[in-house]
Coordinates of C-alpha atoms in Angstrom, one line a residue:
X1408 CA 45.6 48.6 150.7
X1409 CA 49.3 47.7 149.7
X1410 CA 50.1 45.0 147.5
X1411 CA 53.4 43.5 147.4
X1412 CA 55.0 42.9 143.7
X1413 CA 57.7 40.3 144.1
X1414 CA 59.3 41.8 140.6
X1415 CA 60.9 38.0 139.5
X1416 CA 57.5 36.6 139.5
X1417 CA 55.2 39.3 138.9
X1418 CA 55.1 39.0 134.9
X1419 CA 57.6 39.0 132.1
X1420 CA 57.7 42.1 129.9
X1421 CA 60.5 40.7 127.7
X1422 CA 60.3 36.8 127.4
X1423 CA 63.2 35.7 129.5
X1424 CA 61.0 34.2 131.6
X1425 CA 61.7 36.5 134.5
X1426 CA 59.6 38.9 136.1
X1427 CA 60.5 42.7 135.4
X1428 CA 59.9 46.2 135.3
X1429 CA 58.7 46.0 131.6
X1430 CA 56.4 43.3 132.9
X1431 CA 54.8 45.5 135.8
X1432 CA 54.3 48.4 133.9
X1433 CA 51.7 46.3 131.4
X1434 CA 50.1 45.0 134.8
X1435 CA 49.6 48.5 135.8
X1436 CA 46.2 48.4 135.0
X1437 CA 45.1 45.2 136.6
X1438 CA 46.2 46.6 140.3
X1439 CA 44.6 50.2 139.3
X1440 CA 41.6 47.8 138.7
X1441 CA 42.1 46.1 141.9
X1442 CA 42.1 49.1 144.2
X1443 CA 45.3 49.2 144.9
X1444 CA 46.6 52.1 147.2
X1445 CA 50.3 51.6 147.0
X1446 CA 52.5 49.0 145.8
X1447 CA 55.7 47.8 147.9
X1448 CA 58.3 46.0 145.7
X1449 CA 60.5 43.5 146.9
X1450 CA 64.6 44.1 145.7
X1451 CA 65.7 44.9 142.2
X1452 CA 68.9 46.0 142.9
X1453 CA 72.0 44.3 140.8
X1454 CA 72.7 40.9 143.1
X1455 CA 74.1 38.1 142.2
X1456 CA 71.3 36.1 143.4
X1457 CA 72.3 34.0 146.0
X1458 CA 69.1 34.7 148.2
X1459 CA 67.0 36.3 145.5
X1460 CA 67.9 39.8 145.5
X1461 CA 68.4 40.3 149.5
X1462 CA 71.4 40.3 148.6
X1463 CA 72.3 43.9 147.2
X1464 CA 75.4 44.8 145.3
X1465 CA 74.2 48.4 144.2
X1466 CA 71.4 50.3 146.2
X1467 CA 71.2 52.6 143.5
X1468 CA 70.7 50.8 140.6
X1469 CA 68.8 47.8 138.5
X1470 CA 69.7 44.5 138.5
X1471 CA 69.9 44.2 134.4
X1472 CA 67.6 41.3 134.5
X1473 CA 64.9 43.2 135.8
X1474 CA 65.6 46.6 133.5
X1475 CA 66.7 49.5 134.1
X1476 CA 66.8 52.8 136.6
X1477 CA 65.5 54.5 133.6
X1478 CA 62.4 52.3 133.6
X1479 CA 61.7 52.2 137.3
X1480 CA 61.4 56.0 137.0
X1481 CA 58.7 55.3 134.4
X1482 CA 56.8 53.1 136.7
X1483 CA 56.8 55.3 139.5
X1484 CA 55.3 58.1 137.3
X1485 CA 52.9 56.0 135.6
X1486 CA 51.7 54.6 139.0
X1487 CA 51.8 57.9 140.7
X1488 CA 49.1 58.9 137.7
X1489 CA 47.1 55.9 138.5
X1490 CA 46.8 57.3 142.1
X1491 CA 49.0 54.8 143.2
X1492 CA 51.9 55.2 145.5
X1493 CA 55.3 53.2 145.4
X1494 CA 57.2 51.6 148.1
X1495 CA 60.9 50.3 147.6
X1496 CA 62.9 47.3 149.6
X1497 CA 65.9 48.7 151.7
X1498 CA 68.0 45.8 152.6
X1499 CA 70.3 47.9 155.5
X1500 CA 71.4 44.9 157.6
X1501 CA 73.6 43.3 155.1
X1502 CA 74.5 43.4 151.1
X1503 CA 76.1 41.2 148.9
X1504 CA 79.7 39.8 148.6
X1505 CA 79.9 41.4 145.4
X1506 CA 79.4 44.9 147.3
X1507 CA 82.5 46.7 146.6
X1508 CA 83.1 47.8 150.6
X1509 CA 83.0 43.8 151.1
X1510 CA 85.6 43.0 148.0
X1511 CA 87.9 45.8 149.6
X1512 CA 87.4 44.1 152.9
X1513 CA 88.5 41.0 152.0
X1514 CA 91.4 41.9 149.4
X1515 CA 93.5 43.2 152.5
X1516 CA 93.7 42.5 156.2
X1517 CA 94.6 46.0 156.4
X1518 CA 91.8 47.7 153.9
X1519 CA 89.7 50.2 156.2
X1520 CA 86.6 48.9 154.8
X1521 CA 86.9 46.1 156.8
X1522 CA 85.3 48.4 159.7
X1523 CA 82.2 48.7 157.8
X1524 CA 81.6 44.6 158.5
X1525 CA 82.4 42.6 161.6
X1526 CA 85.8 41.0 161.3
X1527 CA 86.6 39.1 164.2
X1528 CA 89.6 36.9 164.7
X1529 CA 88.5 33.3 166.0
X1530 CA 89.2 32.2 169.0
X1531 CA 91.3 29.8 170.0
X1532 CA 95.5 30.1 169.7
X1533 CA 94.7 29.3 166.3
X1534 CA 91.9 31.6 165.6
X1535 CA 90.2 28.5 163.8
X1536 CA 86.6 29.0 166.0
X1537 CA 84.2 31.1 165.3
X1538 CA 83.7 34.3 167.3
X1539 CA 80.7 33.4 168.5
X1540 CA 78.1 29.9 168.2
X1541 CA 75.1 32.5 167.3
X1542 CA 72.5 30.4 165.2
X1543 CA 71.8 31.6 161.8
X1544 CA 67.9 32.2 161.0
X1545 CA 68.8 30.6 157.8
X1546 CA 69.8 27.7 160.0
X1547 CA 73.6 27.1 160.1
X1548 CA 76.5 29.2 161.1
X1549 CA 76.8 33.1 161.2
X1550 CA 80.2 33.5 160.7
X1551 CA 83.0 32.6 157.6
X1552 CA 86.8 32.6 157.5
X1553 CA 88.7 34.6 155.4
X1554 CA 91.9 33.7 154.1
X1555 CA 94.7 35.8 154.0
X1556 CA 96.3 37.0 150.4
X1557 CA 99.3 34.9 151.7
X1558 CA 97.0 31.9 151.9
X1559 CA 97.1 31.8 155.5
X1560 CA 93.7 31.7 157.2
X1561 CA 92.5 35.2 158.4
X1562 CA 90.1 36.6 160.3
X1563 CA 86.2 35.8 160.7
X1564 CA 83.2 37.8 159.1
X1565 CA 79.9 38.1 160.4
X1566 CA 76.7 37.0 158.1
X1567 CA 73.1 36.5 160.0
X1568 CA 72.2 35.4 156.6
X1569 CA 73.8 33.2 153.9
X1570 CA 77.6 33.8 153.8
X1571 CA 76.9 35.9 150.8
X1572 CA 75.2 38.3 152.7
X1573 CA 77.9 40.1 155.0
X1574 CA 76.0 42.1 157.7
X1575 CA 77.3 46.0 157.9
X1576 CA 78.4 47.6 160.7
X1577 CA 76.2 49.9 161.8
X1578 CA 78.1 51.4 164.6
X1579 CA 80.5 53.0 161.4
X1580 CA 79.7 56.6 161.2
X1581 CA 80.3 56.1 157.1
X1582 CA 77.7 53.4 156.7
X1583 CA 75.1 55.8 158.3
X1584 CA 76.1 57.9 156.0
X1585 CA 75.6 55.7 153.2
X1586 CA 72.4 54.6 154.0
X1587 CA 70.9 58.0 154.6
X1588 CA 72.4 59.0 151.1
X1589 CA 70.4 55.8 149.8
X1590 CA 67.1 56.8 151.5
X1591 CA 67.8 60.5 149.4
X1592 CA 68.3 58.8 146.3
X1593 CA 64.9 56.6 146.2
X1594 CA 63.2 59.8 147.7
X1595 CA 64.4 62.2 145.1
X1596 CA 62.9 59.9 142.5
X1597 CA 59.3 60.1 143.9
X1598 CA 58.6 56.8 145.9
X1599 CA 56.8 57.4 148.7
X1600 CA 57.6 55.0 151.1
X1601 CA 60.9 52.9 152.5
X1602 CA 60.3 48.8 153.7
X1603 CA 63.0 47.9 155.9
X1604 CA 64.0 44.3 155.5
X1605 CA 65.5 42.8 158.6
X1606 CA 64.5 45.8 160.6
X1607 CA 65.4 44.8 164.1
X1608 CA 68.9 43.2 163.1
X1609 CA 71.1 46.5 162.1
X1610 CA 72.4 47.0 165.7
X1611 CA 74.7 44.0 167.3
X1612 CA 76.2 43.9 171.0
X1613 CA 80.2 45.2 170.1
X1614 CA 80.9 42.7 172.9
X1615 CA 80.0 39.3 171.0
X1616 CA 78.4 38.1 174.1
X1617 CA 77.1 34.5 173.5
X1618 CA 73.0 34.3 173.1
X1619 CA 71.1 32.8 175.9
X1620 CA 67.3 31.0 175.9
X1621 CA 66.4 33.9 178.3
X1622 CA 68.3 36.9 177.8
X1623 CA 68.3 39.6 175.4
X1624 CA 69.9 39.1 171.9
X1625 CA 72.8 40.1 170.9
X1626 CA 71.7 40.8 167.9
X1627 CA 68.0 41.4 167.7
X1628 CA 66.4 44.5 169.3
X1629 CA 69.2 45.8 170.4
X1630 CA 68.4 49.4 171.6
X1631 CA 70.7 51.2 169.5
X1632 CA 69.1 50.6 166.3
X1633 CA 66.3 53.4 167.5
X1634 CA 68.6 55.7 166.8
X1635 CA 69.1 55.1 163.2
X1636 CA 65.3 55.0 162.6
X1637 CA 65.3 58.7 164.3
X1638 CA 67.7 59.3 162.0
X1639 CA 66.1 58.4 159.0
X1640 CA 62.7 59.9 159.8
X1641 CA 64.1 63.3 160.1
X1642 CA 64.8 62.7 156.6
X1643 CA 61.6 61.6 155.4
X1644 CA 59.7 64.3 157.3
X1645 CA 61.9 66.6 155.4
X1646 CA 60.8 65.6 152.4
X1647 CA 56.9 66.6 150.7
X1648 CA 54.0 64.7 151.0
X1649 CA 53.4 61.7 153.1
X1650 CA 56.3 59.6 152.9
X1651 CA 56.3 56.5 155.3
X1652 CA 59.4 54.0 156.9
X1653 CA 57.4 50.4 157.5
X1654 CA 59.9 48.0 159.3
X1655 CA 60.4 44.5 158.9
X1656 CA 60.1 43.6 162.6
X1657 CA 59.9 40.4 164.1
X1658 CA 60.0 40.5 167.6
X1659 CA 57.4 38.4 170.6
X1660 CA 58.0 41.6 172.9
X1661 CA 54.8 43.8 171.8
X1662 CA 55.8 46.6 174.2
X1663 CA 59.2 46.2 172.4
X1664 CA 58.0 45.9 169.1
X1665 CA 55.9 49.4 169.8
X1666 CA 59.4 51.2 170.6
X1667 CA 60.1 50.9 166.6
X1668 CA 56.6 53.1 166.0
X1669 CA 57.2 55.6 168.1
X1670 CA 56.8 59.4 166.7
X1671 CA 60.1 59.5 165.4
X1672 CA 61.0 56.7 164.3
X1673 CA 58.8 54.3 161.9
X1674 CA 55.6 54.9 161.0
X1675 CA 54.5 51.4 160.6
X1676 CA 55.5 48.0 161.1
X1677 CA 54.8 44.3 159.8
X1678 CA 52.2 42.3 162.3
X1679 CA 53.5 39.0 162.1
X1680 CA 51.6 37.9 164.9
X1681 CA 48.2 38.3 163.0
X1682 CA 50.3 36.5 159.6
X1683 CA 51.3 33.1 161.9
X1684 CA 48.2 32.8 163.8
X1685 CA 45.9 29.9 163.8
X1686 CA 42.3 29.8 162.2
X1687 CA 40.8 30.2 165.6
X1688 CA 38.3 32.5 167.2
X1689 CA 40.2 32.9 170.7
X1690 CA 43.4 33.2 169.2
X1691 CA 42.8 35.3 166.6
X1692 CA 40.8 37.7 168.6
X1693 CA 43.5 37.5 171.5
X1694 CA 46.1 38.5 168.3
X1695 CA 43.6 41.5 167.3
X1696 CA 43.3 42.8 171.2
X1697 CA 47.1 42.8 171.7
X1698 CA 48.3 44.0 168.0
X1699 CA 45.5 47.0 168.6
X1700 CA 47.2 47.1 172.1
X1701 CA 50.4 47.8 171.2
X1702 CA 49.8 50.3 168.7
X1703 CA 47.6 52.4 170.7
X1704 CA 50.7 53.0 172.8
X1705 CA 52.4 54.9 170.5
X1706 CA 49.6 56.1 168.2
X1707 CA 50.3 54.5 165.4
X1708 CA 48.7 52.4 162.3
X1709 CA 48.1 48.7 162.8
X1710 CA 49.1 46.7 159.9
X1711 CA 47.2 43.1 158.8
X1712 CA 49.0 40.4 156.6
X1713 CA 48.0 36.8 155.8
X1714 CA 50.8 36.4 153.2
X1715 CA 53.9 37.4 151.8
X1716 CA 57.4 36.1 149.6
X1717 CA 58.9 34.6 152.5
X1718 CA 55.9 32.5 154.4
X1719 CA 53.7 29.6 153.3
X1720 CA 50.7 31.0 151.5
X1721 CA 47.7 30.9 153.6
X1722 CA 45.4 28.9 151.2
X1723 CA 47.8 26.3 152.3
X1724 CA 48.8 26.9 155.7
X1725 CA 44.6 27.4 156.6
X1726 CA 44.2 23.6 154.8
X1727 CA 46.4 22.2 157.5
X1728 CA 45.9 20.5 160.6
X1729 CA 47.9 23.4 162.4
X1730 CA 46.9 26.4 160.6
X1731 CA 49.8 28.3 162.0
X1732 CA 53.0 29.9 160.4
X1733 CA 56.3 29.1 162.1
X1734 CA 59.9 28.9 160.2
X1735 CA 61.3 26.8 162.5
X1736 CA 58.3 23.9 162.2
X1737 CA 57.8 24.6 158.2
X1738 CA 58.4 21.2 156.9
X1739 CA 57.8 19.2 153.6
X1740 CA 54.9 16.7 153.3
X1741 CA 52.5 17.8 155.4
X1742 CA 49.0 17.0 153.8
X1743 CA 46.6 20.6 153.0
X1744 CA 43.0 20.3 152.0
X1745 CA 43.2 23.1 149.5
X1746 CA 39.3 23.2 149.2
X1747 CA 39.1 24.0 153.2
X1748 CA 41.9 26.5 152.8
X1749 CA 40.1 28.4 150.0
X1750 CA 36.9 28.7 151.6
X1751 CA 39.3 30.1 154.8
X1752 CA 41.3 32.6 152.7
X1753 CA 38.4 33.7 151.7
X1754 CA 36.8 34.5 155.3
X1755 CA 40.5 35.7 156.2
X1756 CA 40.3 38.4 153.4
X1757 CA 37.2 40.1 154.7
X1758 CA 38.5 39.9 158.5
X1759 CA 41.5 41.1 157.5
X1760 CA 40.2 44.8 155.2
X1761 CA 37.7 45.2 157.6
X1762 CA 40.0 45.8 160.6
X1763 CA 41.0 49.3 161.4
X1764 CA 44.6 49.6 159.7
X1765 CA 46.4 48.8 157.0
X1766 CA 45.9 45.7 155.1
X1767 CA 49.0 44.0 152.8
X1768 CA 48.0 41.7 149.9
X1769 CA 50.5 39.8 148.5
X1770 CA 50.4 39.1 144.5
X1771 CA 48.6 36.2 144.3
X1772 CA 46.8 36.1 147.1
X1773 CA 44.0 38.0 145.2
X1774 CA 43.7 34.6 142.8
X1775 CA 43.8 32.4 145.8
X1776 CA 46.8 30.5 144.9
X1777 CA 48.2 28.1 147.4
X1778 CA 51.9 26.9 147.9
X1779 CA 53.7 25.3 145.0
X1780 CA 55.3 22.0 146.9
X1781 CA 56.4 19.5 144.1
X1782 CA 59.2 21.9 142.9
X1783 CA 62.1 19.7 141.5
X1784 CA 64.6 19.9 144.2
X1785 CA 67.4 20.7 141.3
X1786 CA 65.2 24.1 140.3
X1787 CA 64.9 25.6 144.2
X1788 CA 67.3 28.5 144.2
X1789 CA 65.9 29.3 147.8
X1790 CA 69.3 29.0 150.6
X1791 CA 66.8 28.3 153.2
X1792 CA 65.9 25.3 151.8
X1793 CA 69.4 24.6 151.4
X1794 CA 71.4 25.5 154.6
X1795 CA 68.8 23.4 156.2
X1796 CA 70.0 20.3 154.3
X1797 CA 66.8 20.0 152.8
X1798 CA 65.2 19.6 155.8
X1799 CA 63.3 23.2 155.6
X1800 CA 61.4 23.2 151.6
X1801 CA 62.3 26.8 151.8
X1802 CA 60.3 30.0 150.1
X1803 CA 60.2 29.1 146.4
X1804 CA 56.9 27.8 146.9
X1805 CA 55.5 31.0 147.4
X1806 CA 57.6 32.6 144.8
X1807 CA 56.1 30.7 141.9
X1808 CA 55.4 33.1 139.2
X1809 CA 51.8 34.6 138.9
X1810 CA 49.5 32.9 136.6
X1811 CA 47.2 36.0 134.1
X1812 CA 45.6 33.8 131.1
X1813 CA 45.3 30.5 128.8
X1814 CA 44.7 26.8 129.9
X1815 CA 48.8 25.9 130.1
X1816 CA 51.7 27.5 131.8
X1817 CA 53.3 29.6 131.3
X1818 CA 50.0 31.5 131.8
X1819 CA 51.1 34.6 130.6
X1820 CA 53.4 35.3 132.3
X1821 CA 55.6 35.8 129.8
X1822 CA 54.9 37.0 126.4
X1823 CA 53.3 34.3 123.9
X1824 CA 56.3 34.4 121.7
X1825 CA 58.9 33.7 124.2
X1826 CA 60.7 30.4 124.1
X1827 CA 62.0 30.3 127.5
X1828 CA 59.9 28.8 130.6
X1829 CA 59.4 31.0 134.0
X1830 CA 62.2 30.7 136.2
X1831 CA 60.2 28.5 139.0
X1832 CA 57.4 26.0 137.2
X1833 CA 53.4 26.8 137.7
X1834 CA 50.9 23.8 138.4
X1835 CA 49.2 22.7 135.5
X1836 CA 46.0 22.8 137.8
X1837 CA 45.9 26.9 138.4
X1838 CA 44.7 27.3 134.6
X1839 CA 41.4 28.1 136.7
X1840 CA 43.3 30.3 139.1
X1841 CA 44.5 32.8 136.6
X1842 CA 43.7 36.4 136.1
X1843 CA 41.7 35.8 133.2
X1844 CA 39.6 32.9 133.9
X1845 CA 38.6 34.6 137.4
X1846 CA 37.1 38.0 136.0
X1847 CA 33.9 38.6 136.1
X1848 CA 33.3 35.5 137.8
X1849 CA 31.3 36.7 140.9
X1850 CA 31.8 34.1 142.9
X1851 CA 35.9 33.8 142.2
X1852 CA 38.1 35.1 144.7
X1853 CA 39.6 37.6 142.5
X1854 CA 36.1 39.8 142.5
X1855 CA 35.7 38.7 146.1
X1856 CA 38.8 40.9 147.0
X1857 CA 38.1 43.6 144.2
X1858 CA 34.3 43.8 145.4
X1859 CA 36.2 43.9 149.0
X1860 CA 38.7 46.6 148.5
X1861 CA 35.9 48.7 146.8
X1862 CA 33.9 48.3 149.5
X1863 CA 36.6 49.1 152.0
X1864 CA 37.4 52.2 150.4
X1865 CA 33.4 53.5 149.9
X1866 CA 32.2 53.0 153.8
X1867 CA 33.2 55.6 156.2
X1868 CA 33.1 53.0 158.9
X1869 CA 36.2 50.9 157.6
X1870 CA 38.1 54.0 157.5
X1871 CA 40.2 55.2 160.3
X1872 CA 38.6 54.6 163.7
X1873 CA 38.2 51.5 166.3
X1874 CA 36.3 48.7 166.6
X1875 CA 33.8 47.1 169.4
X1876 CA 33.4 43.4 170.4
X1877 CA 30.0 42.1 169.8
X1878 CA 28.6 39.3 171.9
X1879 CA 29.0 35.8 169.5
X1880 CA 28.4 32.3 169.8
X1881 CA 31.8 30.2 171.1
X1882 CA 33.8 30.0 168.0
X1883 CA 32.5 33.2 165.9
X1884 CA 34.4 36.5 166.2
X1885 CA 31.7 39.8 165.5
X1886 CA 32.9 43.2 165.7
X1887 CA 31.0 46.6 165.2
X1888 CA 33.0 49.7 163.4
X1889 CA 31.1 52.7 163.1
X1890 CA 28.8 54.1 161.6
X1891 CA 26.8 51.1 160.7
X1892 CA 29.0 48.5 160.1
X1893 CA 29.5 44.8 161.4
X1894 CA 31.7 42.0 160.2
X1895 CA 31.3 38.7 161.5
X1896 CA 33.2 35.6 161.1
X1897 CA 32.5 31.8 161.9
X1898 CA 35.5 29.5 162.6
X1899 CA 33.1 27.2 164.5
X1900 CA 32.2 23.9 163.0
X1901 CA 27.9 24.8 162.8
X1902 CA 26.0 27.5 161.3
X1903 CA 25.3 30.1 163.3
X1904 CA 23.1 32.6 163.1
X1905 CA 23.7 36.1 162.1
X1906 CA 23.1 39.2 164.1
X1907 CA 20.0 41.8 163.4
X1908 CA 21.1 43.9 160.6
X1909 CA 19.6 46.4 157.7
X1910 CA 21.6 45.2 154.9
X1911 CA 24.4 42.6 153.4
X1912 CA 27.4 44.2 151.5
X1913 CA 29.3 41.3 151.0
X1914 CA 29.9 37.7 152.1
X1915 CA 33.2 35.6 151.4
X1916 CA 30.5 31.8 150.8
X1917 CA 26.8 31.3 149.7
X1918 CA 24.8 31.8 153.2
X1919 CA 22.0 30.2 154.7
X1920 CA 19.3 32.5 154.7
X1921 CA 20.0 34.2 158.2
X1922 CA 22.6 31.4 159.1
X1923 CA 26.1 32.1 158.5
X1924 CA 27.8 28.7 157.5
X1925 CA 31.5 27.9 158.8
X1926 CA 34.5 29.1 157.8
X1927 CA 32.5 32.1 156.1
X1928 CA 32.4 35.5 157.3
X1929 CA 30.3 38.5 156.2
X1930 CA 30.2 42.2 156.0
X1931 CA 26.8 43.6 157.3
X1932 CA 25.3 46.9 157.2
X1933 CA 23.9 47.6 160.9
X1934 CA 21.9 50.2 162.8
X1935 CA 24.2 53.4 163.7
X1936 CA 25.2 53.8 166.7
X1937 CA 27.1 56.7 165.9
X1938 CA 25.3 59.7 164.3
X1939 CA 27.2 60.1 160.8
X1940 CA 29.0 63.8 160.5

């Protein structure tokens, strides 16, 4: 199991209240505690912030507010002797505007690095419109002006993102060459795996072809980003140990989404499919089928994630009339039953570690805490939320730093002599979602997931290895993994009844005798059907 840190939220070794390295190296223990295999942590590069550390100035350093590269060293060792492995964020599509390539680029209309972006002149006699009318996924434009050191207006650059975040140009033989260098760096100093933000983005069309509703992108999945990925899994191979790329990869293509896990490129990739889809049987099993699918095509892991620092948590989003995740419907004011979504995270948690794959917990998620939505619209720092005109509340919500102990925020999250409150403000009403007030609470979600994860790791059957379809009433997905074991989950409105079995290891909601109530799922032990080795 992976669990994702998001460092500025995580906890607050030195009072600022700010998440840092200081702050996850007390924590340590906890995820030890919680049977954690390896942990992936989001960017802590030096950025100035304008889209919470996606925007990188320095690949090979630490953002002071966070600590130092001295520190991180520490934490990989000190997680590496826990038996935990580490996973940094790679942001390769774009940096910051701070980057020094980019501040060469724009201090001359004649500076070379302006080949390592995409300059464009407009068009127009002028040159005053953009290159192109592609749509921004942060809504808004994707390109920006420049303006000459004459003061007359220059040419255009190219930014997917916020205008902060100048996309590289990947067809450059010296930003290759940069980026492998970066991959050497992080490996050299022990992580053990790469997350590739943006993962489909690096490679655009040169021609700036206009995108269409039914044509190919010009700048998503475009087929020469493959051969960066082949490039940077030579590297990894050549390195000791099992060292693994995971992609970032948002794409409704499966058999294109497969190309990115082929043998020589990535070894894994983000399901997103399984993350946005709706609390229903016939969906979600249609979602399993074709994400099992696609990676049996190329041999390679399936991944499972209900949450993460850029969606709507899933205690909320399962609360909702439409229990699906989309950023272009995510809207403000749309009412949750937080008591329905609970009981629904908590079936969603066993579906999801019981499935053969890997299974991504985001911090958090393990104290079932649901989406902040009354942040002050002065304190959202998010520039989805703002490029959208407010129309989109953005991803702070998710992002609210996580709640350990005591019955008033800041929780302690930050040390109890610090003077200065967490960056984002914590609900009053989560002093009976934090760390402390959940363990040893056997019914709290917090020992639901670590009595999960244990469980996960001690049966053979939820190891590697498939899964069968069981026959189950309209509504209620059962599947058999062998030897022995059989989860079954009801998303139905009735009790239903459970199948014959020779033991219980562990159910997500009090059960009715044999009947299995709804929104609940269980983990059963069942006659073999394999003979055990």
């Amino acid at each position: 199991m992976i669990y994702q840190v998001y460092p500025r939220s995580f906890a607050d070794g030195n009072g600022d209240g700010i998440g840092d390295i200081a702050g996850i190296r007390s924590r340590l223990g906890y995820l030890s505690a919680l049977g954690v295999d390896a942990i992936w942590f989001s960017p802590w590069y030096p950025s100035p912030m304008a889209d919470a550390g996606y925007d990188v100035a320095d690949y090979r350093d630490i953002d002071p507010v966070f600590g130092t590269l001295t520190e991180v060293e520490a934490l990989i060792a000190e997680a590496h002797a826990l038996g935990i492995r580490t996973i940094v964020d790679v942001v390769p599509n774009h940096c910051s505007a701070a980057h020094p390539w980019f501040q060469a680029a724009l201090a001359s209309p004649d500076a070379p690095e302006r080949e390592l972006f995409w300059f464009h002149p407009g068009r127009g006699p002028d040159g005053a419109r953009k290159p192109t009318d592609w749509v921004s996924p942060f809504a808004g434009d994707t390109w920006t002006r420049t303006t000459n050191p004459d003061g007359t207006p220059g040419d255009w650059y190219l930014h997917l993102f916020a205008p902060e975040q100048p996309d590289f140009n990947w067809d450059h033989p010296r930003v290759r060459a940069e980026f492998e260098d970066i991959l050497r760096f992080w490996l050299d100093r022990g992580v053990d795996g790469i997350r590739i933000d943006s993962a489909a983005m690096l490679a655009k069309d040169p021609t700036l072809p206009e995108a269409t509703p039914d044509g190919p992108s010009p700048f998503v999945d475009v087929d020469a980003v493959h051969d960066i990925y082949r490039s940077w899994r030579r590297i990894t191979d050549s390195y000791p140990g099992d060292r693994a790329l995971i992609g970032e990869v948002w794409l409704p293509d499966h058999r294109r989404f497969a190309n990115y896990l082929r043998p020589d490129e990535l070894h894994a990739a983000f399901n997103f499919d399984f993350l946005g889809c709706a609390w229903d049987a016939d969906a979600l099993r249609a979602c399993i089928d074709t994400t099992l699918t696609a990676h049996a095509l190329v041999d390679a892991p399936a991944t499972w994630v209900l949450s993460n620092h850029d969606v709507t948590r899933h205690v909320t989003r399962y609360g909702r009339e439409d229990t699906t995740f989309s950023f272009a419907t995510k809207r403000e004011g749309v009412p949750s039953d937080l008591e329905l979504g609970t009981r629904r995270a908590r079936a969603a948690a066993l579906l999801s570690l019981s499935l053969p794959g890997a299974a991504y917990v985001y911090q958090g998620e393990e104290l079932g805490l649901w989406e902040v939505e009354d942040i002050p619209h002065d304190l959202r720092q998010d520039p989805m939320h703002v490029r959208s005109g407010g129309v989109d509340p953005g991803r702070d919500g998710c992002r609210v730093p996580i709640p350990w102990s005591g019955e008033t925020p800041p929780f302690g999250f930050s040390p109890d002599n610090a003077t200065a409150t967490p960056w984002l403000p914590q609900p009053a009403d989560w002093k009976d979602r934090t760390a402390a007030a959940q363990a040893g609470d056997g019914q709290s979600m917090l020992e639901l997931y670590r009595a999960a994860i244990a469980t996960r790791r001690a049966e053979r059957a939820l190891g590697d290895g498939g899964m069968t379809w069981l026959p189950a009433p309209d509504g209620v997905l059962a599947f058999r993994r062998d030897p022995g074991f059989t989860c079954v989950v009801n998303l139905s409105t009735t009790a239903v009844p459970l199948p014959p079995y020779t033991g219980r290891l562990l159910a997500s909601g009090p059960l009715d005798d044999d009947l299995l109530p709804p929104d609940t799922a269980v983990w059963l032990r069942t006659p073999e059907t394999t003979p055990a080795t």
